[in-house]
Structure formats: structure tokens, C-alpha cells
mmCIF file of C-alpha atoms in Angstrom:
data_model
loop_
_atom_site.group_PDB
_atom_site.id
_atom_site.type_symbol
_atom_site.label_atom_id
_atom_site.label_comp_id
_atom_site.label_asym_id
_atom_site.label_seq_id
_atom_site.Cartn_x
_atom_site.Cartn_y
_atom_site.Cartn_z
ATOM 1 C CA MET T 230 14.735 0.542 23.447
ATOM 2 C CA LYS T 231 13.034 3.895 22.853
ATOM 3 C CA LYS T 232 12.875 5.789 19.581
ATOM 4 C CA GLU T 233 11.164 9.148 19.092
ATOM 5 C CA LEU T 234 11.249 11.174 15.906
ATOM 6 C CA LYS T 235 11.844 14.893 15.857
ATOM 7 C CA TYR T 236 8.603 16.783 15.466
ATOM 8 C CA PHE T 237 7.367 20.365 15.305
ATOM 9 C CA LYS T 238 5.333 22.839 17.310
ATOM 10 C CA ILE T 239 2.784 25.357 16.113
ATOM 11 C CA GLU T 240 2.501 28.335 18.444
ATOM 12 C CA GLY T 241 3.527 26.098 21.341
ATOM 13 C CA SER T 242 1.229 23.199 20.406
ATOM 14 C CA TYR T 243 2.697 19.776 19.670
ATOM 15 C CA GLY T 244 1.746 19.349 16.020
ATOM 16 C CA GLY T 245 -1.502 20.541 14.465
ATOM 17 C CA ASN T 246 -5.134 20.243 15.455
ATOM 18 C CA GLN T 247 -8.280 19.675 13.404
ATOM 19 C CA GLU T 248 -10.134 21.931 15.844
ATOM 20 C CA TRP T 249 -8.327 24.861 14.202
ATOM 21 C CA PHE T 250 -10.120 24.263 10.897
ATOM 22 C CA GLY T 251 -12.697 26.867 9.963
ATOM 23 C CA ASP T 252 -15.528 24.618 8.795
ATOM 24 C CA PHE T 253 -17.577 23.001 11.613
ATOM 25 C CA LEU T 254 -18.016 19.651 9.854
ATOM 26 C CA PHE T 255 -14.338 19.622 8.943
ATOM 27 C CA ARG T 256 -13.433 20.161 12.590
ATOM 28 C CA LEU T 257 -15.521 17.089 13.411
ATOM 29 C CA GLY T 258 -14.472 14.856 10.536
ATOM 30 C CA GLY T 259 -11.210 16.251 9.252
ATOM 31 C CA CYS T 260 -8.813 13.926 11.060
ATOM 32 C CA GLY T 261 -7.666 12.243 7.839
ATOM 33 C CA ALA T 262 -6.828 15.568 6.223
ATOM 34 C CA GLU T 263 -5.261 16.746 9.470
ATOM 35 C CA THR T 264 -2.789 13.853 9.533
ATOM 36 C CA ALA T 265 -1.921 14.545 5.882
ATOM 37 C CA CYS T 266 -1.193 18.180 6.783
ATOM 38 C CA GLU T 267 1.062 16.991 9.616
ATOM 39 C CA ILE T 268 2.935 14.604 7.341
ATOM 40 C CA CYS T 269 3.546 17.368 4.796
ATOM 41 C CA ILE T 270 4.950 19.701 7.435
ATOM 42 C CA PHE T 271 7.108 16.914 8.910
ATOM 43 C CA PHE T 272 8.691 16.078 5.553
ATOM 44 C CA ASP T 273 9.178 19.744 4.661
ATOM 45 C CA LYS T 274 10.914 20.489 7.953
ATOM 46 C CA PHE T 275 13.137 17.440 8.171
ATOM 47 C CA PHE T 276 13.541 16.259 4.558
ATOM 48 C CA GLU T 277 13.210 19.533 2.644
ATOM 49 C CA THR T 278 10.259 18.507 0.506
ATOM 50 C CA LYS T 279 7.943 21.232 -0.810
ATOM 51 C CA LEU T 280 4.442 20.184 0.215
ATOM 52 C CA TYR T 281 3.400 22.827 2.745
ATOM 53 C CA PRO T 282 2.276 25.990 0.921
ATOM 54 C CA PHE T 283 3.303 28.383 3.692
ATOM 55 C CA ASP T 284 6.486 29.164 5.631
ATOM 56 C CA VAL T 285 7.516 25.933 7.329
ATOM 57 C CA ASN T 286 9.973 27.877 9.507
ATOM 58 C CA SER T 287 7.220 30.109 10.886
ATOM 59 C CA LEU T 288 4.283 27.810 11.575
ATOM 60 C CA SER T 289 1.019 29.382 12.695
ATOM 61 C CA LYS T 290 -2.487 28.175 13.496
ATOM 62 C CA LYS T 291 -3.881 30.538 10.874
ATOM 63 C CA ASP T 292 -1.725 29.077 8.095
ATOM 64 C CA TYR T 293 -2.409 25.555 9.313
ATOM 65 C CA ALA T 294 -6.165 26.136 9.102
ATOM 66 C CA ALA T 295 -5.715 27.530 5.587
ATOM 67 C CA PHE T 296 -3.697 24.430 4.685
ATOM 68 C CA GLY T 297 -6.611 22.322 5.885
ATOM 69 C CA ASP T 298 -8.850 24.111 3.383
ATOM 70 C CA ILE T 299 -6.346 23.276 0.635
ATOM 71 C CA MET T 300 -6.199 19.600 1.689
ATOM 72 C CA LYS T 301 -9.977 19.289 2.091
ATOM 73 C CA PRO T 302 -10.828 18.490 -1.562
ATOM 74 C CA TYR T 303 -8.358 15.607 -1.468
ATOM 75 C CA LEU T 304 -9.443 14.138 1.877
ATOM 76 C CA HIS T 305 -12.874 15.554 2.551
ATOM 77 C CA PRO T 306 -15.147 14.051 5.231
ATOM 78 C CA ARG T 307 -17.736 11.546 4.033
ATOM 79 C CA LEU T 308 -20.814 10.097 5.731
ATOM 80 C CA ARG T 309 -18.629 7.449 7.382
ATOM 81 C CA GLY T 310 -15.500 9.557 7.331
ATOM 82 C CA ILE T 311 -12.348 8.277 5.641
ATOM 83 C CA ASP T 312 -12.871 4.757 6.900
ATOM 84 C CA ARG T 313 -10.650 2.847 4.459
ATOM 85 C CA LEU T 314 -6.923 2.986 3.849
ATOM 86 C CA ASP T 315 -7.359 3.181 0.074
ATOM 87 C CA ILE T 316 -9.503 6.334 0.308
ATOM 88 C CA TYR T 317 -6.699 7.981 2.286
ATOM 89 C CA THR T 318 -3.844 6.801 0.073
ATOM 90 C CA LYS T 319 -5.660 7.773 -3.122
ATOM 91 C CA GLY T 320 -6.579 11.258 -1.899
ATOM 92 C CA PHE T 321 -3.248 12.077 -0.279
ATOM 93 C CA SER T 322 -1.262 10.660 -3.195
ATOM 94 C CA LYS T 323 -3.209 12.940 -5.528
ATOM 95 C CA TYR T 324 -2.218 15.975 -3.446
ATOM 96 C CA ILE T 325 1.429 14.881 -3.443
ATOM 97 C CA SER T 326 1.339 14.310 -7.203
ATOM 98 C CA ASP T 327 -0.207 17.730 -7.805
ATOM 99 C CA LYS T 328 2.698 19.252 -5.860
ATOM 100 C CA ASN T 329 5.301 17.125 -7.658
ATOM 101 C CA GLY T 330 6.189 15.646 -4.298
ATOM 102 C CA ARG T 331 8.568 12.772 -3.565
ATOM 103 C CA ILE T 332 6.595 10.975 -0.867
ATOM 104 C CA LYS T 333 5.325 7.468 -1.519
ATOM 105 C CA LEU T 334 2.485 5.911 0.468
ATOM 106 C CA SER T 335 1.848 2.259 1.284
ATOM 107 C CA ALA T 336 -1.094 0.782 3.175
ATOM 108 C CA PHE T 337 -0.715 -1.796 5.937
ATOM 109 C CA SER T 338 -3.955 -3.651 6.603
ATOM 110 C CA GLY T 339 -5.436 -3.999 10.061
ATOM 111 C CA GLU T 340 -6.155 -7.643 9.162
ATOM 112 C CA LYS T 341 -2.487 -8.500 9.732
ATOM 113 C CA SER T 342 -1.208 -9.721 13.082
ATOM 114 C CA ALA T 343 -0.116 -7.434 15.875
ATOM 115 C CA TYR T 344 3.422 -8.836 15.605
ATOM 116 C CA GLU T 345 3.605 -8.116 11.873
ATOM 117 C CA ALA T 346 2.251 -4.625 12.477
ATOM 118 C CA GLN T 347 4.715 -3.979 15.299
ATOM 119 C CA GLU T 348 7.708 -5.033 13.228
ATOM 120 C CA ALA T 349 6.562 -2.991 10.221
ATOM 121 C CA LEU T 350 5.991 0.080 12.375
ATOM 122 C CA LYS T 351 9.392 -0.279 14.038
ATOM 123 C CA SER T 352 11.027 -0.405 10.629
ATOM 124 C CA GLN T 353 9.107 2.680 9.511
ATOM 125 C CA ILE T 354 10.173 4.728 12.526
ATOM 126 C CA ASP T 355 13.730 3.368 12.468
ATOM 127 C CA ASN T 356 13.899 4.689 8.901
ATOM 128 C CA GLY T 357 13.007 8.129 10.239
ATOM 129 C CA PHE T 358 9.391 8.362 9.102
ATOM 130 C CA PRO T 359 6.129 8.583 11.072
ATOM 131 C CA ALA T 360 2.999 6.565 10.268
ATOM 132 C CA ALA T 361 -0.675 7.452 9.987
ATOM 133 C CA PHE T 362 -2.961 5.134 11.971
ATOM 134 C CA LEU T 363 -6.668 4.504 11.368
ATOM 135 C CA CYS T 364 -8.592 3.112 14.316
ATOM 136 C CA LEU T 365 -12.238 2.191 13.758
ATOM 137 C CA ASN T 366 -14.532 0.694 16.398
ATOM 138 C CA HIS T 367 -12.639 -0.768 19.352
ATOM 139 C CA SER T 368 -13.751 -3.139 22.083
ATOM 140 C CA ASP T 369 -11.369 -1.668 24.687
ATOM 141 C CA ARG T 370 -12.756 1.530 26.187
ATOM 142 C CA ARG T 371 -9.234 2.747 26.906
ATOM 143 C CA PHE T 372 -9.174 3.736 23.250
ATOM 144 C CA LYS T 373 -12.569 5.427 23.033
ATOM 145 C CA ASP T 374 -10.926 8.768 22.156
ATOM 146 C CA TYR T 375 -9.215 7.100 19.187
ATOM 147 C CA GLU T 376 -12.269 5.394 17.708
ATOM 148 C CA TRP T 377 -13.128 6.223 14.088
ATOM 149 C CA HIS T 378 -10.054 8.433 14.056
ATOM 150 C CA TRP T 379 -6.844 9.035 12.110
ATOM 151 C CA PHE T 380 -3.744 10.013 14.100
ATOM 152 C CA ILE T 381 0.049 10.017 13.832
ATOM 153 C CA ILE T 382 2.511 7.582 15.403
ATOM 154 C CA ASN T 383 6.015 9.022 15.649
ATOM 155 C CA GLY T 384 7.769 6.923 18.253
ATOM 156 C CA TYR T 385 7.957 3.589 20.049
ATOM 157 C CA ASP T 386 9.263 2.244 23.334
ATOM 158 C CA GLU T 387 9.943 -1.374 24.226
ATOM 159 C CA LYS T 388 9.915 -1.907 27.967
ATOM 160 C CA ASP T 389 8.646 -4.412 30.517
ATOM 161 C CA GLY T 390 7.646 -6.790 27.750
ATOM 162 C CA LYS T 391 5.360 -4.270 26.072
ATOM 163 C CA PHE T 392 5.577 -2.338 22.838
ATOM 164 C CA LEU T 393 4.337 1.200 23.375
ATOM 165 C CA VAL T 394 3.736 3.746 20.640
ATOM 166 C CA LYS T 395 3.636 7.538 20.746
ATOM 167 C CA ALA T 396 0.211 8.534 19.395
ATOM 168 C CA VAL T 397 -0.089 12.169 18.293
ATOM 169 C CA THR T 398 -3.455 13.884 17.920
ATOM 170 C CA TYR T 399 -5.195 17.125 18.909
ATOM 171 C CA SER T 400 -1.863 18.895 19.575
ATOM 172 C CA ASP T 401 -0.811 16.351 22.172
ATOM 173 C CA TYR T 402 0.618 12.854 22.466
ATOM 174 C CA GLU T 403 0.119 9.755 24.573
ATOM 175 C CA TRP T 404 1.965 6.462 24.918
ATOM 176 C CA LEU T 405 -0.318 3.525 24.065
ATOM 177 C CA ASP T 406 -0.003 -0.245 24.322
ATOM 178 C CA PHE T 407 0.288 -1.138 20.649
ATOM 179 C CA SER T 408 -0.885 -4.747 20.848
ATOM 180 C CA ALA T 409 -4.057 -3.708 22.666
ATOM 181 C CA LEU T 410 -4.591 -0.825 20.237
ATOM 182 C CA TRP T 411 -4.125 -3.056 17.192
ATOM 183 C CA ASN T 412 -6.365 -5.905 18.379
ATOM 184 C CA THR T 413 -9.698 -4.089 18.199
ATOM 185 C CA LYS T 414 -11.742 -7.327 18.370
ATOM 186 C CA ARG T 415 -14.075 -5.839 15.791
ATOM 187 C CA ALA T 416 -14.843 -7.188 12.324
ATOM 188 C CA GLN T 417 -14.026 -4.010 10.410
ATOM 189 C CA LYS T 418 -10.350 -3.177 10.626
ATOM 190 C CA GLY T 419 -8.412 0.030 10.067
ATOM 191 C CA GLY T 420 -4.646 -0.150 9.770
ATOM 192 C CA MET T 421 -1.701 2.098 9.004
ATOM 193 C CA VAL T 422 -0.267 4.106 6.148
ATOM 194 C CA PHE T 423 3.520 4.252 5.822
ATOM 195 C CA PHE T 424 5.577 6.892 4.033
ATOM 196 C CA SER T 425 8.881 6.872 2.211
ATOM 197 C CA LEU T 426 10.864 9.159 -0.067
ATOM 198 C CA SER T 427 11.496 8.436 -3.726
ATOM 199 C CA GLU T 428 14.776 9.526 -5.260
#
């Protein structure tokens, strides 16, 4: 079974890109804020929330970069980046609250099993919502481009006994083996942040 959520393009690019941000350090360490920007645009486009401060029907790289500057105080890069789920949920929730938004966030710890994570992620996507994923150090070099990085998951595919997920980052996407991605074999774990809409 395959499930992919509708998404958006910005001047032909699949989603946003932290490399569009104006500040050099923010381009390097702004992945947490970048995923928050993506989530805001997603919910504005498909659930008519009011979190993106520009025209959601005319997305541009210029406006996206400006949105990054707005999000930066809430999810600014630190020495170790945004390396804990609670830093992300606290900062992003503050932005949503300041905008009187209806999105609720919940953290899903990387300490839980791959099966628990898979089932929770399936439920999230089946409900029509993407997830934000935090990957820290990973023992499998297949995932070196995702280390110490926040990115979006907006789809899954179950085939040939594997559970694949659609990982979105840097204006592109890739299908990854979720069990291998989740089992980092490192002591410090990341995890996921799920989103839902309040009434």
C-alpha cells in the first residue's frame, strides 16, 4: 500500500530549501526552522490555516526566505543545532500560538521501537498530516546526508516486506527504508514530531 500526501512547489522546487535563507549560519543550521516553514505552508494550502504571512497561492523563494527570518527567533540555530524534540516543539508551538493557529504538536521519541514508530507514522499520514523527523548521528552511511538534520516525511509505501518513507528536504525527496533510518545504533536518539488540528 502506498500513500503520498499532496504537497506544494515553490518556483518549480518541491517544497522549500534552507539554502534560500539569507543568513549564512541559518543556511547551515536552519533545518528545524525550515521544516516549520514547510508545515505552515502545507496547513495553509490544504487546511486553510493562517500561519504563512505571505500569499500561499503565489509561493516564491523570496517570500520563503523572508518567512525563514520570521521563524528564526522561534527556532534559531544553537551550538548543537535543534537537537532535541522539546526544543522544536516549544519554539514552533510559540510561533503557532502567536499567530492564533490551530495546529497541535506532539513529540514521538526515538527511544521507541521501529514498529511503534512505523505504526504511529502511518496513522499520522493516514490522517492527512506530514511529520517532522530529527535524525542525529547514524551508524549507516546511507543516511549520512540526513545526519543531525530535520526533514519532512509526507508519504509511505509498504512493498516487498519493507516500509519505505518519502523524506523531503532541500527541495527534493527520496524514498528511505524506515526501519534502517529509525535504528541509528547510536546512544543519542532523535525522533519525530506529529501535527494535528484543534477544533
